PDB file of C-alpha atoms in Angstrom:
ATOM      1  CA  UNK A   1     101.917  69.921 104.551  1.00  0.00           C
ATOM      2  CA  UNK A   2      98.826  68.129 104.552  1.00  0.00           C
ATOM      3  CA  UNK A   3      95.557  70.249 105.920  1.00  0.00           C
ATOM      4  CA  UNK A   4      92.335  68.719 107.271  1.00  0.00           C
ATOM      5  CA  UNK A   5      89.278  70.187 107.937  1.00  0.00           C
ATOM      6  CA  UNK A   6      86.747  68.777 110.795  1.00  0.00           C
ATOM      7  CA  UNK A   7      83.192  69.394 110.391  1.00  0.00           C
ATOM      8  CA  UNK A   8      79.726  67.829 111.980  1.00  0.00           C
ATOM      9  CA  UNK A   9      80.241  67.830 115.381  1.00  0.00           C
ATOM     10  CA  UNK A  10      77.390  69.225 117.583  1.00  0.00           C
ATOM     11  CA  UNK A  11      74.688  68.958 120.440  1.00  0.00           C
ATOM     12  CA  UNK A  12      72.723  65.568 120.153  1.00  0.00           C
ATOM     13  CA  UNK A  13      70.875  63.770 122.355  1.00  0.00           C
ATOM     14  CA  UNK A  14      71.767  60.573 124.178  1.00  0.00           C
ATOM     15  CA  UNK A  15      70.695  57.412 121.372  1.00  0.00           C
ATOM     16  CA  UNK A  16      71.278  59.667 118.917  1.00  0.00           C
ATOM     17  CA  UNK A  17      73.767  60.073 115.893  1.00  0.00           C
ATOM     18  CA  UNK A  18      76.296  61.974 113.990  1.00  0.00           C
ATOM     19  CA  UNK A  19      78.500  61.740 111.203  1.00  0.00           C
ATOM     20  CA  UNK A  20      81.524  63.518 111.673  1.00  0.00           C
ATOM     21  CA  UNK A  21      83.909  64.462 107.992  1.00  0.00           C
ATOM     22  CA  UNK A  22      87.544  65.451 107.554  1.00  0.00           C
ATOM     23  CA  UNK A  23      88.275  66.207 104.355  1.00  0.00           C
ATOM     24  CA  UNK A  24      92.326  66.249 103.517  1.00  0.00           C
ATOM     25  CA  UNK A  25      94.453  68.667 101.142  1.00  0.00           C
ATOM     26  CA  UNK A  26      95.851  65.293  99.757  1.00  0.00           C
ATOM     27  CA  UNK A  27      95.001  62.033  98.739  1.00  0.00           C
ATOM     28  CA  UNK A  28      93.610  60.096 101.862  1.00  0.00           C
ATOM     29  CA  UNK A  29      94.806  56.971  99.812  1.00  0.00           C
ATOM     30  CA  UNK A  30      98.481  57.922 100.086  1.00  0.00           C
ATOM     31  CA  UNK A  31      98.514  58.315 103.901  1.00  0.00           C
ATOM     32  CA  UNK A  32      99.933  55.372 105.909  1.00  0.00           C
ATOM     33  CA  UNK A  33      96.631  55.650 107.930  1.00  0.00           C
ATOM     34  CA  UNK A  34      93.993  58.162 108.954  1.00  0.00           C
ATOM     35  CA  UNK A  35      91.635  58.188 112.134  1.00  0.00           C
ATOM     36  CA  UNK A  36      89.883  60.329 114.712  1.00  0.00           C
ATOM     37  CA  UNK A  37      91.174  60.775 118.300  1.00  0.00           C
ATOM     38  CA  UNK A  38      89.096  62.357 121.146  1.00  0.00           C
ATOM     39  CA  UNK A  39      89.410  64.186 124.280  1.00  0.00           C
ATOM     40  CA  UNK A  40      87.660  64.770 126.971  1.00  0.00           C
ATOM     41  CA  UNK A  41      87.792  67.685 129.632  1.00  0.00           C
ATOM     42  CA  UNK A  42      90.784  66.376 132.189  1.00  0.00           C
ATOM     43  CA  UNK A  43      91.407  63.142 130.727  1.00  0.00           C
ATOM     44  CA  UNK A  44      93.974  62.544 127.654  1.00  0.00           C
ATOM     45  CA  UNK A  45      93.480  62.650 124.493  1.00  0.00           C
ATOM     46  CA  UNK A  46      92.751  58.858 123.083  1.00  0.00           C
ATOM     47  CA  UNK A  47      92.436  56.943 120.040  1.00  0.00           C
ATOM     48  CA  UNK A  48      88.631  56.515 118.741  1.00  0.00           C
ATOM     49  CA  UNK A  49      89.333  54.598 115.486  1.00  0.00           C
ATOM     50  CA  UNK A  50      92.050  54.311 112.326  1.00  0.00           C
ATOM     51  CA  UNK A  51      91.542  52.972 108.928  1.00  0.00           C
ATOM     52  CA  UNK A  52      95.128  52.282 107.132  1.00  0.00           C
ATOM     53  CA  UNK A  53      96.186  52.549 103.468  1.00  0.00           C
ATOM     54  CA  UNK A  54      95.174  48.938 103.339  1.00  0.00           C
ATOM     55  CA  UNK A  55      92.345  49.339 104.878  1.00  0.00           C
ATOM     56  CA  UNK A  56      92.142  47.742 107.782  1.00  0.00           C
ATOM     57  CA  UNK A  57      90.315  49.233 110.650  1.00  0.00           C
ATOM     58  CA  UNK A  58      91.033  49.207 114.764  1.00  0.00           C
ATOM     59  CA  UNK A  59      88.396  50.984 116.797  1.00  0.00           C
ATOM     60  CA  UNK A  60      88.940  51.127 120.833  1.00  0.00           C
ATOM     61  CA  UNK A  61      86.666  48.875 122.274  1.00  0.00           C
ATOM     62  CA  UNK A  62      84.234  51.641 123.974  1.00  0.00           C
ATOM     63  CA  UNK A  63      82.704  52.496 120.672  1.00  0.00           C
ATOM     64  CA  UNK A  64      82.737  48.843 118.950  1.00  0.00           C
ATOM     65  CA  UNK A  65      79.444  48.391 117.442  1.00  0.00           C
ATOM     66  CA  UNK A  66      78.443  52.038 117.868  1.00  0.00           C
ATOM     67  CA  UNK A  67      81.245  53.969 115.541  1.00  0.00           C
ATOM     68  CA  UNK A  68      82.263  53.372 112.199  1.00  0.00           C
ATOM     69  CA  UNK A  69      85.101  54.380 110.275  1.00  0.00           C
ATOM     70  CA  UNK A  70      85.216  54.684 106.223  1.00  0.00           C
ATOM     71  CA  UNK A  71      86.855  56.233 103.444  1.00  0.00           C
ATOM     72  CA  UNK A  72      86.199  58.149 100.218  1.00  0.00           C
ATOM     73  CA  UNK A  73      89.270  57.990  98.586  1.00  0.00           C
ATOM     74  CA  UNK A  74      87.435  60.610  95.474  1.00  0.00           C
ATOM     75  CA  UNK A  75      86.497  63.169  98.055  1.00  0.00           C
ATOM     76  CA  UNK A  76      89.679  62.519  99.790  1.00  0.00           C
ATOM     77  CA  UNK A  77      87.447  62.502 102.858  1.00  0.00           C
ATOM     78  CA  UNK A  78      87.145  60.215 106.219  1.00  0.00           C
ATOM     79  CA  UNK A  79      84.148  59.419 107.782  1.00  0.00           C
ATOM     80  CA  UNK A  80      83.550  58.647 111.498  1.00  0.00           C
ATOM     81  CA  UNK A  81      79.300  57.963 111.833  1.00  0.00           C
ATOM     82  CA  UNK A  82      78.576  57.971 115.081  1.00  0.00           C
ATOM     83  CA  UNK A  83      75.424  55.888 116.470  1.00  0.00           C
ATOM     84  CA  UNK A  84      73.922  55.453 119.759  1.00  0.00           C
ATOM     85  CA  UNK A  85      76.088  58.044 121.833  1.00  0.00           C
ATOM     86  CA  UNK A  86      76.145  57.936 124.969  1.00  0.00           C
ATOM     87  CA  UNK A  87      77.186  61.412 127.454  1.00  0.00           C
ATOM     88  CA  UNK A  88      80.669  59.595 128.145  1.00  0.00           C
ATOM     89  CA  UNK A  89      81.345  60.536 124.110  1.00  0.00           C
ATOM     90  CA  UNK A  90      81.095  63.828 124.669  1.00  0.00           C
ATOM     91  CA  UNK A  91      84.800  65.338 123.481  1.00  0.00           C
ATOM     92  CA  UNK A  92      86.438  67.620 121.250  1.00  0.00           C
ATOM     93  CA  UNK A  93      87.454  64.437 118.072  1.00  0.00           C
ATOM     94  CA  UNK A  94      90.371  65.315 116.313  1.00  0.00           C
ATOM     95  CA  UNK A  95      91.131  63.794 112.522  1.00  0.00           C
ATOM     96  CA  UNK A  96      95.049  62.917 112.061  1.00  0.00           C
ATOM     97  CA  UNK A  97      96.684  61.947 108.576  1.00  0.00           C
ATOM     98  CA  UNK A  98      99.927  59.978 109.200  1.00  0.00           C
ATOM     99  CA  UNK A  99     101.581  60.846 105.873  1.00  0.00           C
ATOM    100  CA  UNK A 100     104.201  58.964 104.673  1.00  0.00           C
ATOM    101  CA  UNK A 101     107.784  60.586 105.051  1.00  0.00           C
ATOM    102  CA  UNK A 102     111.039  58.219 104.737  1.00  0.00           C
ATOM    103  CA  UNK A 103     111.768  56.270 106.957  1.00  0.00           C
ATOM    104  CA  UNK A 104     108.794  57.150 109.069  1.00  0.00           C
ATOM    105  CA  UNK A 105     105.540  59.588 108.539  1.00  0.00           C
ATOM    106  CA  UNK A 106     104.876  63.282 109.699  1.00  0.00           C
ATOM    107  CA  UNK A 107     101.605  63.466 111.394  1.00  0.00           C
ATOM    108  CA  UNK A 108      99.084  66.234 110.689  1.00  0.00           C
ATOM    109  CA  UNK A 109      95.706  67.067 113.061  1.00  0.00           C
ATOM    110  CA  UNK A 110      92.752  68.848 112.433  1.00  0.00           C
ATOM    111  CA  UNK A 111      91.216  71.601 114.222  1.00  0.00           C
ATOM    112  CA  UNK A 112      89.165  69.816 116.179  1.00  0.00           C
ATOM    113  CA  UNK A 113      85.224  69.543 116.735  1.00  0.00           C
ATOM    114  CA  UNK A 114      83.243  69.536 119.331  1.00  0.00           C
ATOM    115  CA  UNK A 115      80.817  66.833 119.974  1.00  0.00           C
ATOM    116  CA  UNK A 116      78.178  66.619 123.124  1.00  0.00           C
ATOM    117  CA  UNK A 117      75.784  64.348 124.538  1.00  0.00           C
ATOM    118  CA  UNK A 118      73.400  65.545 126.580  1.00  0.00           C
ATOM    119  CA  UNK A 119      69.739  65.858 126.905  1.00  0.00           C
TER     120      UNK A 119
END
């Protein structure tokens, strides 16, 4: 059972940034891949960006240039930093782990945080 802890969501302004962490109960090295999802009141619950074991990154192309994704594999912790957000990224992210589990993976989620743009 892998846990992950969410933490620094929050109010900002629009131009603004945050830095969101999820820090895992196991090695974020080990995991197949790890990423942040997002979802917004009435609309489903999409992908935001994934880093793999490998370490290659995808990143949906609404937040290209604006979010990035990163790893530290000694504080078994994933970063999502968070630059010139806009109101539309205003959503609860979620951090997944897709652990590996033979033939396939489990996935675990976080709790969730809340993040809002607004002035």
């Amino acid at each position: 059972q892998v846990q992950l802890v969410e933490s620094g969501g929050g109010l900002v302004q629009p131009g603004g940034s945050l830095r969101l962490s999820c820090a895992s109960s196991e090695s974020v090295f080990s995991m197949n891949a790890m990423g942040w999802y997002r979802q917004a009141p009435g609309k489903e619950r999409e992908l935001v960006a994934r880093i793999t074991r490998g370490g290659s990154i995808d990143s949906a192309a609404s937040v290209k240039g604006r979010f990035t994704i990163s790893r530290d594999n000694a504080k078994n912790t994933v970063y999502l930093q968070m630059n010139s957000l806009k109101p539309e990224d205003t959503a609860v992210y979620y951090c997944y782990a897709d652990s590996p589990s033979f033939p396939t993976y489990n996935r675990y989620w976080g709790q969730g945080t809340q993040v809002t743009v607004s002035s």
